[in-house]
Short mmCIF file of C-alpha atoms in Angstrom, two decimals:
data_model
loop_
_atom_site.label_atom_id
_atom_site.label_comp_id
_atom_site.label_asym_id
_atom_site.label_seq_id
_atom_site.Cartn_x
_atom_site.Cartn_y
_atom_site.Cartn_z
CA THR A 1 152.32 103.22 200.99
CA GLY A 2 156.28 102.16 201.24
CA GLY A 3 155.88 100.86 198.08
CA GLY A 4 152.67 97.69 197.20
CA CYS A 5 149.23 98.42 198.43
CA PRO A 6 148.79 100.92 201.12
CA HIS A 7 148.34 100.14 204.95
CA ILE A 8 147.96 101.88 208.61
CA LEU A 9 151.05 102.89 209.72
CA ALA A 10 150.94 102.86 213.76
CA GLU A 11 154.02 104.22 215.27
CA PRO A 12 155.09 105.32 218.90
CA GLN A 13 156.17 108.68 219.79
CA ARG A 14 159.52 109.67 218.84
CA THR A 15 162.35 112.67 218.15
CA ASN A 16 164.50 113.10 215.99
CA THR A 17 167.67 114.38 218.23
CA VAL A 18 169.64 115.32 214.59
CA THR A 19 168.98 118.83 214.70
CA TYR A 20 169.54 119.43 210.90
CA SER A 21 168.59 116.21 209.30
CA GLU A 22 168.96 117.56 205.70
CA ASP A 23 171.37 120.03 206.12
CA PHE A 24 174.98 118.82 206.46
CA SER A 25 176.79 121.96 206.78
CA ASN A 26 175.25 122.84 210.18
CA GLY A 27 175.45 120.53 213.09
CA TRP A 28 178.06 118.00 211.62
CA ALA A 29 181.74 117.47 211.81
CA TYR A 30 184.01 116.58 208.96
CA PHE A 31 187.16 114.58 209.28
CA ASP A 32 189.44 113.93 205.60
CA SER A 33 185.54 114.41 203.73
CA SER A 34 183.15 117.59 202.37
CA THR A 35 179.29 117.51 201.47
CA GLU A 36 177.96 119.41 198.28
CA ALA A 37 174.32 120.28 198.98
CA ASN A 38 171.35 119.79 196.66
CA ALA A 39 173.40 117.66 194.62
CA LEU A 40 170.68 114.88 193.55
CA ILE A 41 166.78 114.52 194.36
CA SER A 42 166.24 112.72 197.65
CA PRO A 43 163.93 110.14 198.12
CA SER A 44 161.11 113.39 198.74
CA GLY A 45 161.49 114.10 195.16
CA VAL A 46 163.50 117.37 196.27
CA LEU A 47 166.27 118.34 195.15
CA ASP A 48 167.96 118.43 198.20
CA ALA A 49 170.05 115.34 198.89
CA SER A 50 173.65 115.82 199.75
CA LYS A 51 176.86 114.32 197.90
CA PHE A 52 179.43 112.62 200.74
CA ILE A 53 182.86 113.96 199.20
CA GLU A 54 185.89 111.54 200.27
CA GLY A 55 188.97 113.89 200.92
CA ASN A 56 192.53 113.43 199.08
CA GLY A 57 194.27 112.20 202.33
CA SER A 58 194.51 108.71 203.49
CA SER A 59 193.02 108.68 206.85
CA ILE A 60 189.22 107.81 207.61
CA LYS A 61 186.36 109.81 205.77
CA ARG A 62 183.78 110.50 208.13
CA ILE A 63 181.19 113.13 209.54
CA ILE A 64 179.80 113.38 212.95
CA ASN A 65 176.45 114.72 214.11
CA LEU A 66 177.46 116.47 216.90
CA SER A 67 174.18 117.11 218.98
CA GLN A 68 174.07 113.74 220.57
CA TYR A 69 173.24 112.14 224.00
CA ILE A 70 172.53 108.98 225.31
CA ALA A 71 171.67 107.30 228.71
CA SER A 72 172.88 104.16 229.92
CA GLY A 73 170.57 101.25 229.48
CA ASN A 74 168.55 102.80 227.10
CA SER A 75 167.96 101.55 223.20
CA TYR A 76 168.84 103.80 220.44
CA THR A 77 168.66 104.27 216.66
CA TYR A 78 170.82 105.65 214.17
CA SER A 79 169.51 105.98 210.28
CA ILE A 80 170.24 107.26 207.43
CA PHE A 81 169.05 107.37 203.61
CA ALA A 82 171.95 107.01 201.27
CA LYS A 83 172.58 106.24 197.58
CA LYS A 84 175.56 104.92 195.51
CA GLY A 85 178.05 107.32 193.83
CA GLU A 86 181.49 106.48 192.90
CA ARG A 87 181.61 104.56 196.22
CA ASP A 88 178.98 101.71 197.18
CA PHE A 89 179.61 101.27 200.62
CA ILE A 90 178.25 103.23 203.97
CA THR A 91 179.80 102.59 207.53
CA LEU A 92 177.52 103.54 210.43
CA THR A 93 178.92 103.60 213.77
CA ASN A 94 177.41 104.71 216.96
CA SER A 95 179.47 105.32 220.25
CA THR A 96 178.00 103.07 222.92
CA GLY A 97 179.76 104.72 225.51
CA THR A 98 182.25 102.26 226.16
CA ALA A 99 182.89 100.72 222.53
CA ASP A 100 181.76 101.67 218.92
CA VAL A 101 179.73 99.71 217.25
CA THR A 102 179.77 99.41 213.32
CA THR A 103 177.71 98.59 210.50
CA THR A 104 178.14 98.48 206.79
CA PHE A 105 176.03 98.44 204.21
CA ASP A 106 176.35 97.62 200.17
CA LEU A 107 174.41 100.44 198.37
CA THR A 108 174.46 98.31 195.28
CA ASN A 109 172.27 95.01 196.24
CA GLY A 110 170.99 96.48 199.04
CA THR A 111 172.83 94.13 201.88
CA VAL A 112 174.27 94.82 205.38
CA THR A 113 177.77 93.31 204.71
CA SER A 114 179.06 93.24 208.32
CA GLY A 115 177.81 93.79 211.88
CA ILE A 116 173.85 94.55 213.10
CA GLY A 117 171.53 96.64 211.17
CA THR A 118 168.51 96.97 208.18
CA ILE A 119 168.36 98.55 204.43
CA GLU A 120 165.46 99.32 203.40
CA SER A 121 165.09 99.34 199.63
CA LEU A 122 163.00 102.89 198.69
CA THR A 123 163.04 103.82 194.74
CA ASN A 124 165.55 105.33 192.31
CA GLY A 125 168.49 103.67 193.97
CA TRP A 126 168.09 104.83 197.46
CA PHE A 127 168.36 102.64 200.83
CA ARG A 128 167.19 103.54 204.45
CA CYS A 129 170.29 102.28 206.67
CA SER A 130 169.49 101.83 210.25
CA ARG A 131 171.46 100.38 213.06
CA SER A 132 170.38 100.29 216.65
CA PHE A 133 172.52 99.95 219.67
CA THR A 134 172.41 100.27 223.45
CA ALA A 135 173.38 102.69 225.64
CA THR A 136 176.15 100.97 228.00
CA ALA A 137 177.05 104.43 229.57
CA THR A 138 175.72 107.74 230.02
CA VAL A 139 177.62 110.42 228.18
CA THR A 140 177.11 112.99 225.37
CA SER A 141 179.79 113.11 222.74
CA SER A 142 180.24 114.69 219.11
CA TYR A 143 181.09 110.52 218.50
CA ILE A 144 178.22 109.24 219.20
CA ALA A 145 176.38 109.08 215.61
CA GLN A 146 178.83 108.89 212.75
CA ALA A 147 179.29 107.73 208.92
CA PHE A 148 182.00 107.03 206.70
CA ILE A 149 182.04 106.31 203.07
CA ASN A 150 183.91 103.02 202.77
CA ASN A 151 185.59 101.68 199.36
CA GLY A 152 184.50 98.14 199.76
CA SER A 153 187.75 97.52 201.32
CA GLY A 154 187.31 99.49 204.40
CA ILE A 155 186.97 102.89 205.74
CA SER A 156 190.46 104.40 205.87
CA TYR A 157 192.29 104.37 202.47
CA GLN A 158 193.44 106.93 199.83
CA GLY A 159 190.89 109.30 198.61
CA ASP A 160 191.04 110.77 195.37
CA GLY A 161 189.19 113.93 196.50
CA THR A 162 185.92 113.74 194.54
CA SER A 163 184.47 109.78 194.78
CA GLY A 164 181.73 109.46 197.22
CA LEU A 165 178.16 108.92 197.84
CA TYR A 166 174.77 110.53 198.32
CA ILE A 167 173.19 111.49 201.78
CA TRP A 168 169.86 112.41 203.19
CA GLY A 169 167.64 112.23 205.67
CA ALA A 170 169.54 111.79 209.03
CA GLN A 171 167.40 110.05 212.20
CA PHE A 172 169.00 109.58 215.50
CA GLU A 173 166.16 108.58 218.26
CA GLU A 174 165.36 106.97 221.63
CA GLY A 175 164.13 103.20 220.79
CA SER A 176 165.19 99.87 219.43
CA TYR A 177 163.97 99.98 215.85
CA PRO A 178 163.78 103.00 213.32
CA THR A 179 160.41 104.85 212.89
CA SER A 180 159.80 106.96 209.76
CA TYR A 181 161.70 109.39 209.06
CA ILE A 182 160.75 113.17 210.99
CA PRO A 183 162.71 116.30 209.29
CA THR A 184 164.40 119.15 211.27
CA SER A 185 166.09 122.07 210.17
CA GLY A 186 167.53 123.79 213.60
CA SER A 187 166.29 121.84 216.47
CA THR A 188 164.97 118.31 217.63
CA VAL A 189 161.51 116.98 216.70
CA THR A 190 159.17 115.33 217.84
CA ARG A 191 156.06 113.01 216.41
CA ASN A 192 153.33 112.22 218.28
CA GLN A 193 152.20 108.49 218.97
CA ASP A 194 149.83 107.40 216.39
CA ILE A 195 146.36 107.00 218.13
CA PHE A 196 143.59 104.93 216.29
CA THR A 197 140.29 104.35 218.01
CA ARG A 198 136.46 103.95 216.62
CA ASP A 199 133.99 104.29 219.21
CA GLY A 200 130.18 103.96 219.41
CA ILE A 201 129.84 100.94 216.57
CA SER A 202 127.85 98.44 218.69
CA ASN A 203 125.61 98.50 215.53
CA LEU A 204 128.65 96.95 213.85
CA ILE A 205 129.90 94.84 216.63
CA ASN A 206 128.05 91.15 217.38
CA SER A 207 128.95 90.62 220.60
CA THR A 208 127.54 87.11 220.60
CA GLU A 209 129.02 85.41 217.59
CA GLY A 210 131.49 87.21 215.16
CA VAL A 211 134.84 87.24 213.44
CA LEU A 212 137.53 89.69 213.82
CA PHE A 213 140.10 89.63 210.83
CA LEU A 214 143.50 91.77 210.66
CA GLU A 215 146.42 91.36 208.12
CA MET A 216 148.90 92.64 210.37
CA ALA A 217 152.26 93.05 211.01
CA ALA A 218 154.39 94.12 213.89
CA LEU A 219 157.35 96.89 213.43
CA SER A 220 159.78 95.10 215.92
CA ASP A 221 159.67 91.56 217.43
CA ASP A 222 160.79 93.46 220.86
CA THR A 223 158.90 91.70 224.09
CA SER A 224 156.27 95.01 224.28
CA THR A 225 153.04 93.85 224.38
CA LYS A 226 150.99 95.61 221.35
CA LEU A 227 146.79 94.58 220.98
CA ILE A 228 144.39 95.45 219.12
CA SER A 229 140.73 94.92 220.46
CA LEU A 230 136.79 95.15 220.09
CA ASN A 231 135.93 96.65 223.98
CA ASP A 232 133.42 97.98 226.07
CA GLY A 233 135.78 101.05 226.48
CA VAL A 234 136.43 99.86 230.29
CA GLY A 235 138.43 96.73 229.81
CA ASN A 236 135.42 93.91 230.80
CA ASP A 237 134.06 93.03 228.29
CA LYS A 238 136.60 92.74 225.03
CA ILE A 239 138.31 90.72 222.43
CA GLU A 240 141.87 91.96 222.57
CA LEU A 241 144.42 90.13 219.31
CA GLY A 242 148.00 91.02 218.74
CA TYR A 243 151.54 90.33 219.76
CA PHE A 244 153.21 89.26 223.33
CA GLY A 245 156.67 88.50 224.48
CA GLY A 246 158.66 88.80 221.27
CA ASN A 247 157.27 86.16 218.41
CA SER A 248 154.12 85.04 219.75
CA LEU A 249 150.50 86.02 218.44
CA PHE A 250 148.13 86.31 221.16
CA VAL A 251 144.34 86.27 221.67
CA ASN A 252 142.54 86.68 224.75
CA LEU A 253 138.24 87.02 224.67
CA TRP A 254 136.98 88.33 227.87
CA SER A 255 133.46 88.47 229.54
CA SER A 256 132.27 90.55 232.56
CA GLY A 257 136.18 90.97 233.63
CA VAL A 258 137.06 87.03 233.63
CA SER A 259 139.18 85.52 230.84
CA GLN A 260 137.08 82.98 228.71
CA GLY A 261 140.59 81.13 227.67
CA TYR A 262 143.32 82.48 225.44
CA PHE A 263 145.59 81.29 222.55
CA ILE A 264 149.11 82.12 222.21
CA HIS A 265 150.51 80.89 218.38
CA SER A 266 154.51 81.65 217.54
CA ILE A 267 154.84 83.45 214.15
CA ASP A 268 157.61 85.74 213.36
CA ILE A 269 155.50 89.26 214.38
CA THR A 270 157.63 91.48 211.76
CA LEU A 271 156.47 89.41 208.91
CA SER A 272 152.54 90.22 207.54
CA HIS A 273 149.82 87.67 208.26
CA LYS A 274 145.94 86.93 208.06
CA ILE A 275 144.76 86.31 211.31
CA ALA A 276 141.03 85.67 211.95
CA TYR A 277 139.43 84.76 215.33
CA LYS A 278 136.05 83.16 215.74
CA TYR A 279 134.00 83.72 218.26
CA LYS A 280 130.47 82.09 219.24
CA LEU A 281 129.01 80.39 222.60
CA ASN A 282 131.89 77.33 223.27
CA ASP A 283 133.11 77.68 219.97
CA THR A 284 135.94 80.19 219.52
CA ALA A 285 139.04 79.28 216.90
CA LEU A 286 142.11 80.96 215.75
CA TRP A 287 143.33 81.29 211.89
CA VAL A 288 146.51 81.96 210.76
CA ASP A 289 147.55 81.69 206.85
CA GLY A 290 144.57 79.47 205.89
CA VAL A 291 144.97 77.08 208.54
CA GLU A 292 143.30 76.76 212.08
CA VAL A 293 146.01 76.72 214.75
CA ALA A 294 143.79 76.73 218.08
CA THR A 295 140.24 76.19 219.40
CA ASP A 296 138.24 76.40 222.28
CA THR A 297 135.01 74.34 223.24
CA SER A 298 134.43 76.09 226.17
CA ALA A 299 133.61 80.18 226.34
CA THR A 300 131.10 82.45 227.74
CA MET A 301 130.72 85.24 224.84
CA PRO A 302 131.52 89.32 226.17
CA ILE A 303 128.65 91.70 226.05
CA GLY A 304 128.12 95.30 224.75
CA MET A 305 131.53 96.34 222.89
CA ASN A 306 131.02 99.16 220.80
CA ILE A 307 134.70 100.24 220.31
CA LEU A 308 137.61 99.57 217.92
CA SER A 309 140.76 100.81 219.34
CA PHE A 310 144.37 100.09 218.72
CA ASP A 311 144.99 98.84 222.18
CA ASN A 312 143.46 96.42 224.91
CA GLY A 313 140.83 99.32 225.54
CA VAL A 314 142.97 100.19 228.06
CA THR A 315 147.08 100.05 227.76
CA ASN A 316 149.54 98.14 225.43
CA PRO A 317 148.94 100.12 222.68
CA PHE A 318 149.75 98.23 218.73
CA TYR A 319 152.74 99.73 216.94
CA GLY A 320 152.72 98.07 213.27
CA LYS A 321 151.65 97.75 209.63
CA VAL A 322 147.78 96.66 208.92
CA LYS A 323 146.83 96.05 206.03
CA GLN A 324 142.94 94.75 206.26
CA LEU A 325 140.85 95.21 209.47
CA GLN A 326 137.50 93.28 208.96
CA VAL A 327 134.62 92.79 211.57
CA PHE A 328 132.13 90.03 210.59
CA LYS A 329 128.82 89.82 212.78
CA THR A 330 128.40 86.55 212.39
CA SER A 331 130.64 83.34 212.47
CA LEU A 332 132.11 82.14 209.44
CA SER A 333 132.20 78.61 208.66
CA ASP A 334 135.83 76.72 208.48
CA THR A 335 135.43 77.06 204.66
CA GLU A 336 135.54 80.71 204.60
CA LEU A 337 137.74 81.16 207.13
CA ALA A 338 140.18 79.17 205.60
CA THR A 339 139.50 81.62 202.41
CA LEU A 340 139.73 84.45 203.88
CA THR A 341 143.39 84.01 205.87
CA THR A 342 144.72 82.71 203.02
#
């Protein structure tokens, strides 16, 4: 659920290359710092979070994951769950191969105070802190993924030997945004791509008229095409709806392999929107958040649609969060579409 109403979470295949994601006594190196295992209840509800403790020296207080590799031109994301202790800030740093990139997170207010990253609020004062980067060189280095205690003025200061903060669930994955946590305990672990398909439902889909309604958000505003469709299994007859080219909502209707016209509408695709596509012979329309944003009075309808899938029937899988998905067998009125999408 991630808090609030539950939703379908569709994610790509990812691998957590941190081999000990919760045990910071293995596969991690320490500099003027230490960790205490089983110091606090983690976001999993188990007493397995570690306290990240500063040393009593005057240098930087950090831990470094020892198992990382990056390839030039590829995107990566480093994340860790953190909760404030005596210190309120954590800094994550990655070596891109030719330079270091750094982000600092405020664990009291749940904000990013410097650098580029995201912070997700969880329960009981926990946050998931994430930062993404593109490698500028191919390198194996123990300095690719680092975490620092930050006392609010910086990462290099006179420590007291007892103060710190809490950490759990480190993840390093290839990709331009973070995906859900993949626990590890001695080796890398891969989560397979999520696949959602319902076939043999021609009795639930009216190919001559209807409405496809979705309340959804993308995981990222990257430029990859992410589609959900009603289709015939081979791609000749289908309605595909989703995101394309960054922050653009895209809808296309195909009949016998010929596009009958498409709509493109600019929105923030990482926010949840209520979207309805009405289709009927020579009468199609797109509604977003209570407003009709596009119409077309010239369109031939598809035939034989009998599959609902989180792709376009062949390619372009959808990665995102879907709170609602409904298929109506009849075309709805403007009043009904406005109510449905508000």
